[in-house]
């Protein structure tokens, strides 16, 4: 499992704007693998612009980034494809891994994005097993499908996302990739708009 392989520490980076871990990661800053049909996406693959987030459902900085990304999507419309990949910092955030597997279990019922929205709703995370079951009921997923042991069948998907993040140089959450390249600027609508539109030709296809 993710928590067996990658150990996290409460170190902060980017001026306190992300939660980070220590890993032997690749610093090339290129997304590996590129955004593709295996991803959970909003928008259309092959769009002019792409944004990929490696996130943790218990991370306060990811929670703060969620409305920024929603506003960005509203502003850019069909020009942008957005993908979310899991990067649970399980030793920092004890509920993060269960939340990630709940999202993946919901995806098996075609409800990834409704569960994603529930997990990031509100000012504080509410990610207990009872919370996850309640969210499942609210989006029409059998509640027993989003908690262990049912979720053991989607743990590999979460681990695959985590491993791809390590390969891509991810050390903390949220980490964003703008048109396939790691983004190191402020997580604001204006800054991300500027970054996305500087080099649109490099967007993933």
CSV table of N, CA and C in Angstrom, one decimal, residues 56-58 86 88 94-106 112 115-116 119 126-129 132 135 146 151 158:
chain,number,residue,atom,x,y,z
A,56,UNK,N,-5.0,15.5,-2.2
A,56,UNK,CA,-5.2,14.7,-1.0
A,56,UNK,C,-6.5,15.3,-0.4
A,57,UNK,N,-7.5,14.5,-0.1
A,57,UNK,CA,-8.8,15.0,0.3
A,57,UNK,C,-8.8,15.6,1.7
A,58,UNK,N,-7.8,15.3,2.5
A,58,UNK,CA,-7.7,15.9,3.9
A,58,UNK,C,-6.8,17.1,3.9
A,86,UNK,N,-4.8,11.0,-7.3
A,86,UNK,CA,-4.7,10.8,-5.9
A,86,UNK,C,-3.2,10.9,-5.4
A,88,UNK,N,-2.5,10.8,-1.6
A,88,UNK,CA,-2.8,10.8,-0.2
A,88,UNK,C,-1.6,10.8,0.7
A,94,UNK,N,-4.7,11.0,8.4
A,94,UNK,CA,-5.2,9.6,8.6
A,94,UNK,C,-6.4,9.2,7.8
A,95,UNK,N,-7.2,10.2,7.4
A,95,UNK,CA,-8.5,9.8,6.6
A,95,UNK,C,-8.3,9.9,5.1
A,96,UNK,N,-7.1,10.4,4.7
A,96,UNK,CA,-6.9,10.7,3.2
A,96,UNK,C,-7.0,9.5,2.3
A,97,UNK,N,-6.4,8.4,2.8
A,97,UNK,CA,-6.4,7.2,1.9
A,97,UNK,C,-7.8,6.6,1.8
A,98,UNK,N,-8.6,6.5,2.9
A,98,UNK,CA,-10.0,6.0,2.9
A,98,UNK,C,-10.8,6.9,2.0
A,99,UNK,N,-10.6,8.2,2.0
A,99,UNK,CA,-11.4,9.1,1.2
A,99,UNK,C,-11.0,8.9,-0.3
A,100,UNK,N,-9.8,8.6,-0.6
A,100,UNK,CA,-9.4,8.4,-2.0
A,100,UNK,C,-10.0,7.1,-2.5
A,101,UNK,N,-10.0,6.0,-1.7
A,101,UNK,CA,-10.6,4.8,-2.2
A,101,UNK,C,-12.1,4.9,-2.3
A,102,UNK,N,-12.7,5.7,-1.4
A,102,UNK,CA,-14.1,6.0,-1.5
A,102,UNK,C,-14.5,6.6,-2.9
A,103,UNK,N,-13.6,7.6,-3.3
A,103,UNK,CA,-13.8,8.2,-4.6
A,103,UNK,C,-13.7,7.2,-5.7
A,104,UNK,N,-12.7,6.4,-5.6
A,104,UNK,CA,-12.5,5.4,-6.7
A,104,UNK,C,-13.6,4.3,-6.7
A,105,UNK,N,-14.1,3.9,-5.5
A,105,UNK,CA,-15.2,3.0,-5.5
A,105,UNK,C,-16.5,3.7,-6.1
A,106,UNK,N,-16.7,5.0,-5.9
A,106,UNK,CA,-17.8,5.7,-6.5
A,106,UNK,C,-17.6,5.8,-8.0
A,112,UNK,N,-17.6,9.4,-9.7
A,112,UNK,CA,-16.4,9.9,-9.2
A,112,UNK,C,-16.5,11.4,-8.8
A,115,UNK,N,-18.7,12.4,-5.8
A,115,UNK,CA,-18.1,12.1,-4.6
A,115,UNK,C,-16.9,13.0,-4.3
A,116,UNK,N,-16.2,13.3,-5.4
A,116,UNK,CA,-15.1,14.3,-5.3
A,116,UNK,C,-15.6,15.6,-4.7
A,119,UNK,N,-16.3,15.3,-1.0
A,119,UNK,CA,-15.2,15.2,-0.1
A,119,UNK,C,-14.5,16.5,0.1
A,126,UNK,N,-14.6,16.3,6.5
A,126,UNK,CA,-15.4,15.4,7.3
A,126,UNK,C,-15.4,14.0,6.5
A,127,UNK,N,-14.4,13.2,7.0
A,127,UNK,CA,-14.0,12.0,6.2
A,127,UNK,C,-14.0,10.7,7.0
A,128,UNK,N,-14.8,10.7,8.0
A,128,UNK,CA,-14.9,9.4,8.8
A,128,UNK,C,-15.7,8.4,7.9
A,129,UNK,N,-15.7,7.1,8.4
A,129,UNK,CA,-16.4,6.1,7.6
A,129,UNK,C,-17.9,6.4,7.6
A,132,UNK,N,-18.3,9.0,4.8
A,132,UNK,CA,-18.2,8.5,3.5
A,132,UNK,C,-19.5,7.7,3.1
A,135,UNK,N,-22.2,10.3,2.3
A,135,UNK,CA,-22.0,10.9,1.0
A,135,UNK,C,-22.4,9.9,-0.1
A,146,UNK,N,-18.2,1.9,-0.4
A,146,UNK,CA,-17.2,3.0,-0.3
A,146,UNK,C,-16.4,2.9,0.9
A,151,UNK,N,-13.5,-1.5,-0.6
A,151,UNK,CA,-12.6,-0.6,-1.3
A,151,UNK,C,-11.2,-1.2,-1.6
A,158,UNK,N,-5.4,3.9,-6.6
A,158,UNK,CA,-4.9,5.0,-5.8
A,158,UNK,C,-3.4,5.0,-5.8
